[in-house]
Short mmCIF file of C-alpha atoms and ligand atoms in Angstrom, two decimals:
data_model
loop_
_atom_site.label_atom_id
_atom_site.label_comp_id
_atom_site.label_asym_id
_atom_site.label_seq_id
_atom_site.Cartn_x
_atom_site.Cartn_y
_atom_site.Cartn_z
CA UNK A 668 99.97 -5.31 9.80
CA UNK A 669 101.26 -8.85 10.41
CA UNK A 670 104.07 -9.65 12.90
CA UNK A 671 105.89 -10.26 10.03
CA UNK A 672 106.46 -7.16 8.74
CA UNK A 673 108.99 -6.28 11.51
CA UNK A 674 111.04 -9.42 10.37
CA UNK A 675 111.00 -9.41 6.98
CA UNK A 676 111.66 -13.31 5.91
CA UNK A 677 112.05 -14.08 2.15
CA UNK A 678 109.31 -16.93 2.03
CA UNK A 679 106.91 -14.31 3.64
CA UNK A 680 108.10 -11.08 1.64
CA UNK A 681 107.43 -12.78 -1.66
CA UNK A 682 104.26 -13.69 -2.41
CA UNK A 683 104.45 -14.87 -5.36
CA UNK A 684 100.99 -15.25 -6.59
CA UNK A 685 100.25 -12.08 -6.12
CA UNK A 686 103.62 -11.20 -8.39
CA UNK A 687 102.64 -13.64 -10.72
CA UNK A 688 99.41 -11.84 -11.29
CA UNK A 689 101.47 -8.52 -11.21
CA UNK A 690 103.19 -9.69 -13.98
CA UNK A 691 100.26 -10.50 -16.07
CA UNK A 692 98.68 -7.42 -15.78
CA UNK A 693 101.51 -5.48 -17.23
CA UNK A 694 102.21 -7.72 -19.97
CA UNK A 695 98.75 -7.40 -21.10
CA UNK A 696 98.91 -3.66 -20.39
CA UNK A 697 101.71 -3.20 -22.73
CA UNK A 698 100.58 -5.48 -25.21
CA UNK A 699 97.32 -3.33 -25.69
CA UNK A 700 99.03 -0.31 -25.59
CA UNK A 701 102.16 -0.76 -27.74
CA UNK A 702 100.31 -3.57 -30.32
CA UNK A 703 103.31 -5.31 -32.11
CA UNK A 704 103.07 -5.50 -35.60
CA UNK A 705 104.43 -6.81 -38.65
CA UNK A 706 106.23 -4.12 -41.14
CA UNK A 707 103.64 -3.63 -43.52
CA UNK A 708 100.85 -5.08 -42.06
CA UNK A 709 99.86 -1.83 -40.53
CA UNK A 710 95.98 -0.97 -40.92
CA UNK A 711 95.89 1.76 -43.57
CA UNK A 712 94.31 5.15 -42.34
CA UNK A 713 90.89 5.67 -43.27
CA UNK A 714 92.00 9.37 -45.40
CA UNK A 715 94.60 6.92 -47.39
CA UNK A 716 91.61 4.70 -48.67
CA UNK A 717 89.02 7.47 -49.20
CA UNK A 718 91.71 8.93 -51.45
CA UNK A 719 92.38 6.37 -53.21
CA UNK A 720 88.66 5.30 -53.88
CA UNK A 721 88.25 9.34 -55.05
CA UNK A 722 91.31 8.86 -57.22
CA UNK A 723 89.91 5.34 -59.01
CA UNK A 724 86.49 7.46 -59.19
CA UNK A 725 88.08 10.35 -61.60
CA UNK A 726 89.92 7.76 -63.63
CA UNK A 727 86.93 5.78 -63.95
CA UNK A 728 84.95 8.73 -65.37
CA UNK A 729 87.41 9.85 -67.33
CA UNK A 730 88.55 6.37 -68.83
CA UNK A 731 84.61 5.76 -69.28
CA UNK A 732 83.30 8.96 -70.36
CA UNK A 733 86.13 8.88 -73.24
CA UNK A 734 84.31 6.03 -74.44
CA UNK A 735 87.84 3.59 -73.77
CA UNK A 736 87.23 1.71 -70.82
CA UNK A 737 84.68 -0.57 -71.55
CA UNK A 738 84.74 -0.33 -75.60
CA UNK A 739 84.81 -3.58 -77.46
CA UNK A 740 85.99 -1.22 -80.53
CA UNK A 741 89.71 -2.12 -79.72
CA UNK A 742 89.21 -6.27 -79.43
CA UNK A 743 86.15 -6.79 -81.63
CA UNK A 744 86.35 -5.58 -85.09
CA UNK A 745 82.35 -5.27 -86.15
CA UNK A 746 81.36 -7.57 -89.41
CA UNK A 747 84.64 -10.77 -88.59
CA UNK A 748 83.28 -13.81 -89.31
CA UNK A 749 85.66 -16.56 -87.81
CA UNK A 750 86.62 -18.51 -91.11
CA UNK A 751 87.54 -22.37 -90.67
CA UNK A 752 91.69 -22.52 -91.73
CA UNK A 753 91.71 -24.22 -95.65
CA UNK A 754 91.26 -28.16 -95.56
CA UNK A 755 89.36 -28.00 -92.52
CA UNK A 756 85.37 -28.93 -92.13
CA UNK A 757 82.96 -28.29 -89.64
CA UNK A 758 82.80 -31.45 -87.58
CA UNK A 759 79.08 -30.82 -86.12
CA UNK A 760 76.91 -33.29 -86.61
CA UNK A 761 76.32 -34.12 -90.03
CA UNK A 762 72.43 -34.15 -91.24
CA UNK A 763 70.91 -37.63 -91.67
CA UNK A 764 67.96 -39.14 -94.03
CA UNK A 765 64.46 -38.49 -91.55
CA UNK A 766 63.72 -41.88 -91.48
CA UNK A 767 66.89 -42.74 -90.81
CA UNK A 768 66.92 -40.16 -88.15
CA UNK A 769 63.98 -40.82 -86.32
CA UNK A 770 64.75 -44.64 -86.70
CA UNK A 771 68.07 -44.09 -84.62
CA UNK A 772 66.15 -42.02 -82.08
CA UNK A 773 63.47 -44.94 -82.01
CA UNK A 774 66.27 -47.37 -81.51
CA UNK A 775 67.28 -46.28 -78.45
CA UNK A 776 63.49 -46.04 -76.58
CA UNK A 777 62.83 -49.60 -77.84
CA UNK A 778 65.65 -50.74 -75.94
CA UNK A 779 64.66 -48.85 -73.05
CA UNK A 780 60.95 -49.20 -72.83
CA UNK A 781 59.93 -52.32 -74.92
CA UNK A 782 62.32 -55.17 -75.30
CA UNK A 783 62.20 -56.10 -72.07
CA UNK A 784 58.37 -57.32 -72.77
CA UNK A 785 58.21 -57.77 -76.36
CA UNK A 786 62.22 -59.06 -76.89
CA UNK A 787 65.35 -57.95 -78.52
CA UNK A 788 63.64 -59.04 -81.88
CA UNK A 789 60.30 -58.14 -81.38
CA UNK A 790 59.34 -61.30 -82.02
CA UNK A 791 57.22 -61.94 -78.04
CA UNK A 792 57.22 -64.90 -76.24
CA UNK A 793 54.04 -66.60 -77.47
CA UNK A 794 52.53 -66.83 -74.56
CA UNK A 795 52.73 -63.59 -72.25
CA UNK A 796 53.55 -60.79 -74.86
CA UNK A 797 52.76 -60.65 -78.53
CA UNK A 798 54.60 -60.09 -81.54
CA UNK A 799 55.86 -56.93 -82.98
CA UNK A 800 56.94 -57.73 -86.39
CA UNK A 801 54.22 -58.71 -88.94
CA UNK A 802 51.44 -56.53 -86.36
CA UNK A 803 48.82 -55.45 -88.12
CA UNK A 804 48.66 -52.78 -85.60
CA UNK A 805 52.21 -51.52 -85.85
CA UNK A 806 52.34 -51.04 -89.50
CA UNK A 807 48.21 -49.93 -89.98
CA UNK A 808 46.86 -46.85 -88.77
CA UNK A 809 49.29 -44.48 -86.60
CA UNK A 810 46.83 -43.39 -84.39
CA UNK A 811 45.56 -46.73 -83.24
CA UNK A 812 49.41 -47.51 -82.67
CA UNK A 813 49.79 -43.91 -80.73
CA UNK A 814 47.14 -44.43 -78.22
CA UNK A 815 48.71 -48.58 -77.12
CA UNK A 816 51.93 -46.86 -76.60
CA UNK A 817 50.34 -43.91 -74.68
CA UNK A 818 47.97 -45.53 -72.62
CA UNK A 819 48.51 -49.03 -72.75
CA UNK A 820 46.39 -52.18 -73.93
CA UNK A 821 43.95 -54.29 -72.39
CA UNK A 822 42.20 -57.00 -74.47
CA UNK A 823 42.14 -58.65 -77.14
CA UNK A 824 44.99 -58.01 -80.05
CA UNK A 825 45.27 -57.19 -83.74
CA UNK A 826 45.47 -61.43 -83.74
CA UNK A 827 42.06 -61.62 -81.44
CA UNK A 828 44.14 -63.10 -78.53
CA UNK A 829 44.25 -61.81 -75.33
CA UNK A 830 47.96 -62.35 -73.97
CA UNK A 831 47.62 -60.57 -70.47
CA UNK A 832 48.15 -56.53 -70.16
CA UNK A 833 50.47 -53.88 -71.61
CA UNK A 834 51.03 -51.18 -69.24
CA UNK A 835 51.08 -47.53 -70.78
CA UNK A 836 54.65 -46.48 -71.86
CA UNK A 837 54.08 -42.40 -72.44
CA UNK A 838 55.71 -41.66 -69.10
CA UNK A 839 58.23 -39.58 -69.58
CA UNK A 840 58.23 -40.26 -73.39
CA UNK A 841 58.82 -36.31 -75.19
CA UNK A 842 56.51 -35.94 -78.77
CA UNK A 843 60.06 -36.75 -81.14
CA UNK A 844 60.90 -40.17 -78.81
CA UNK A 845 57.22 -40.97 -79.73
CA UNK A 846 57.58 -40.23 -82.99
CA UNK A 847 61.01 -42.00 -82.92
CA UNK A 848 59.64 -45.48 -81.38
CA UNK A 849 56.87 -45.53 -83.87
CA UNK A 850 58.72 -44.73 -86.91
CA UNK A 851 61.69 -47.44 -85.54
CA UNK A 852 58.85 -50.20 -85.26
CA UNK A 853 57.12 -49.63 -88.54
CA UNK A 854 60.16 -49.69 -90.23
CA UNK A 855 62.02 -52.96 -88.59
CA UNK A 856 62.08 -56.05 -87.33
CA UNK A 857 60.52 -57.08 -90.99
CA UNK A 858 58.38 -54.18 -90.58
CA UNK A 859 58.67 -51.35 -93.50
CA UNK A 860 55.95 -49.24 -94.21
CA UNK A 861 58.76 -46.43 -95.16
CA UNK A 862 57.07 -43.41 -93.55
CA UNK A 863 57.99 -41.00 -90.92
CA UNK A 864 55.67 -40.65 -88.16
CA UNK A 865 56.79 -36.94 -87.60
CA UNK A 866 57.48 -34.90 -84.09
CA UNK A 867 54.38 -32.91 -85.30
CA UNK A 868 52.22 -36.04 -85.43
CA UNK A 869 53.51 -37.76 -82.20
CA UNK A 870 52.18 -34.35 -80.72
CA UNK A 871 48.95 -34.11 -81.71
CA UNK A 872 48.51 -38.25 -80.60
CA UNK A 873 49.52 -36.80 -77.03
CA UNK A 874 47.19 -33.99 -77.08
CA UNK A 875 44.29 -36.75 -78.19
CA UNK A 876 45.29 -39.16 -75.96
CA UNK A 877 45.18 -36.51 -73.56
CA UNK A 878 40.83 -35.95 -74.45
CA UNK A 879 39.89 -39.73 -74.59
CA UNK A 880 37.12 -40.02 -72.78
CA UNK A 881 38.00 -42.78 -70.73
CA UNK A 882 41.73 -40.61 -69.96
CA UNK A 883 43.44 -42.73 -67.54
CA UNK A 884 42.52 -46.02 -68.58
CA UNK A 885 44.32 -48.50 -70.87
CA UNK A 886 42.76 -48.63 -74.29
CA UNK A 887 41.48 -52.02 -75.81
CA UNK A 888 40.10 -53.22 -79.56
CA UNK A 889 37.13 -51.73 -78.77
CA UNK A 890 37.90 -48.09 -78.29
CA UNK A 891 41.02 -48.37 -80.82
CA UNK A 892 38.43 -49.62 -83.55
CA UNK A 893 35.80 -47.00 -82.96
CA UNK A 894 38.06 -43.89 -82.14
CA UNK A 895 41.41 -44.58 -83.37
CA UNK A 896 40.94 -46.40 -86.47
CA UNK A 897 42.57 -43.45 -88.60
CA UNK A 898 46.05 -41.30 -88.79
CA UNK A 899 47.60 -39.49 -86.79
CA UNK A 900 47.08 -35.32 -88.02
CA UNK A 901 50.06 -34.07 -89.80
CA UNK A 902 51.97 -33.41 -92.75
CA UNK A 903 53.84 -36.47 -94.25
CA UNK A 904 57.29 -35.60 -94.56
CA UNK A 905 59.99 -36.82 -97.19
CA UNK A 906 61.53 -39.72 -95.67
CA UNK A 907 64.77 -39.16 -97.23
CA UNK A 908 64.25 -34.97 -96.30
CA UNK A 909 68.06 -34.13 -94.50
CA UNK A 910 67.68 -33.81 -90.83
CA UNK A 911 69.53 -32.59 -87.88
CA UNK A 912 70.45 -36.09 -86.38
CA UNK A 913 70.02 -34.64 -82.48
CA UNK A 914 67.06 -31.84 -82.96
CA UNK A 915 65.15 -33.46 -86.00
CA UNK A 916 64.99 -30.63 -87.55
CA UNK A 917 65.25 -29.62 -91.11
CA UNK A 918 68.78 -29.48 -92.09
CA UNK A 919 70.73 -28.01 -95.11
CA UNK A 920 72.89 -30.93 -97.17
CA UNK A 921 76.34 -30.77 -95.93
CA UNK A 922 78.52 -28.34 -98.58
CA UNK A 923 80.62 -30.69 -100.93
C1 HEC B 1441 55.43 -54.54 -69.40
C2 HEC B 1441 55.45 -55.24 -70.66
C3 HEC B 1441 55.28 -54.43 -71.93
C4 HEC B 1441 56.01 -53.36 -72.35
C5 HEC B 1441 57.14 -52.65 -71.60
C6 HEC B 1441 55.52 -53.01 -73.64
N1 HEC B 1441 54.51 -53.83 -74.01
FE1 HEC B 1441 53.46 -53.76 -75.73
N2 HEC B 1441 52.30 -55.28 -75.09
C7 HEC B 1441 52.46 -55.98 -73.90
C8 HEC B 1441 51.40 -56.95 -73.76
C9 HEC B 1441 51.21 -57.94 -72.62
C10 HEC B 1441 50.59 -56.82 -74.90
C11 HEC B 1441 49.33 -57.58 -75.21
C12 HEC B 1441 48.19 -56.94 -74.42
C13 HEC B 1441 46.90 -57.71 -74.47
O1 HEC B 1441 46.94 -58.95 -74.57
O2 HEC B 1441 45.85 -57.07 -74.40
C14 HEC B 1441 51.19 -55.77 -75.72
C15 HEC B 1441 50.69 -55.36 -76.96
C16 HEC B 1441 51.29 -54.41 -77.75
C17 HEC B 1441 50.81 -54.03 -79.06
C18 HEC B 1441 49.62 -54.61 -79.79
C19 HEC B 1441 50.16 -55.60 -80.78
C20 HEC B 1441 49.05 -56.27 -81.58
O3 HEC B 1441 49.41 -56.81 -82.64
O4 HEC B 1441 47.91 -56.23 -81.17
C21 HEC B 1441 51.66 -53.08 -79.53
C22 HEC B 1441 51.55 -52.36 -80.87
C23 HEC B 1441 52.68 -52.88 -78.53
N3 HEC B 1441 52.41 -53.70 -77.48
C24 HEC B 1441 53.71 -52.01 -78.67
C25 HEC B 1441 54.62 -51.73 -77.64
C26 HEC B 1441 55.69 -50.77 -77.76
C27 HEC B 1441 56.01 -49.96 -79.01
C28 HEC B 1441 56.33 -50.74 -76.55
C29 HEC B 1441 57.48 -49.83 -76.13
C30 HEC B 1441 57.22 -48.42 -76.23
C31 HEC B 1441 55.67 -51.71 -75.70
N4 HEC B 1441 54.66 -52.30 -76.41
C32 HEC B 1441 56.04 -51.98 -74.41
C33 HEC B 1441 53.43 -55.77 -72.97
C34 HEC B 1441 54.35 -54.73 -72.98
#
């Protein structure tokens, strides 16, 4: 008891933290009693749910079990064939000559892996990197030609000059680029020997490339003439055989 309490005084009487906090409390006491909500927003009971989930569960079964639910028999009539509209033609790709195929394919990896050294025309520079067109070694024996892409070349050339070193260029190269690049530089820059050095053939070069003895190493004149001096495994194919432009595959003549 203060001395105050005789003389009440409004200043004293009124403390008004302590009503403050008063205050507080029962707003929060009501607001966790009497939670305001939305309409609608209500949380569903849990008996409203389960009943619905049983509900879904018979219809399910019975929908299913009928066979109705998830039948294609009402969207997918067995034995349709989706028929092009009259006047229309399959756009896909349309199958290509093989050499002319694999020359296209070749095309493109001579750009990326070999012009930069031996030039946009094959032709070298005279001095650091040697010819293309008119190599004995291009147009001769694919094998000999497989292993200087594969692994590289060190020593002298087809000419007996020495112009420095190739580095091997079968990084990354699959067995139908191979077979691409080495059908595209038999068969240009003045070179036409008019074969196809097939995906089958690039794929046996990589698996003998891959049991040289000296594996890892660039080749030179040496090893080329007493190992490589001889095709490449394989069965020729028909140069002007129809292709699939993209897989190289056999393809069927486009209908008429
Ligand atoms: C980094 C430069 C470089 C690149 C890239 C390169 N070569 Fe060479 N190539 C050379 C050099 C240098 C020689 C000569 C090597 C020597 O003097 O021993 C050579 C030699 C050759 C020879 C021997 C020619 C002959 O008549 O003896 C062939 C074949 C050949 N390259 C093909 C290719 C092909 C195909 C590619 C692309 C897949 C290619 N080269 C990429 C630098 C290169």
């Amino acid at each position: 008891m203060s001395q105050h309490d005789s003389k009440p005084d409004l200043e004293e009487s009124i403390n008004v933290s302590e009503a403050h906090g008063r205050l507080v409390r029962d707003i929060a006491a009501s607001a966790r009693e009497k939670r305001i909500v939305e309409g609608g927003s209500e949380p569903i009971s849990a008996w409203v749910l389960a009943a619905c989930g049983v509900a879904v569960l018979v219809a399910g079964g019975i929908l299913g079990g009928a066979g109705e639910l998830f039948s294609y028999n009402t969207t997918y009539r067995p034995g349709y064939e989706r028929t092009p509209p009259p006047g229309v033609v399959d756009t896909g790709p349309q199958p290509k000559e093989a050499l002319a195929a694999y020359m296209a394919k070749g095309a493109k990896i001579y750009s990326a892996k070999c012009n930069g050294c031996h030039g946009a025309d094959a032709k070298g520079d005279g001095a650091n990197f040697p010819s293309l067109a008119g190599s004995t070694w291009i147009t001769g024996d694919t094998q000999r030609l497989a292993m200087i892409i594969l692994n590289g070349l060190q020593g002298p050339t087809s000419t007996g000059k020495t112009y420095g070193v190739m580095p091997p260029q079968g990084v990354g190269l699959s067995a139908a680029d191979l077979a691409g690049i080495m059908t595209y530089v038999r068969n240009h820059f003045g070179n036409s020997t008019g074969d196809v050095v097939t995906t089958e053939m690039a794929k046996a070069a990589f698996e003998i490339s891959a049991t040289r003895g000296n594996a890892g190493q660039m080749t030179s004149a040496t090893e080329l003439d007493a190992d490589h001096a001889k095709a490449l495994p394989g069965e020729p194919l028909d140069p002007k055989a129809l292709l699939d432009p993209v897989s190289l595959a056999p393809a069927t003549a486009p209908a008429p």
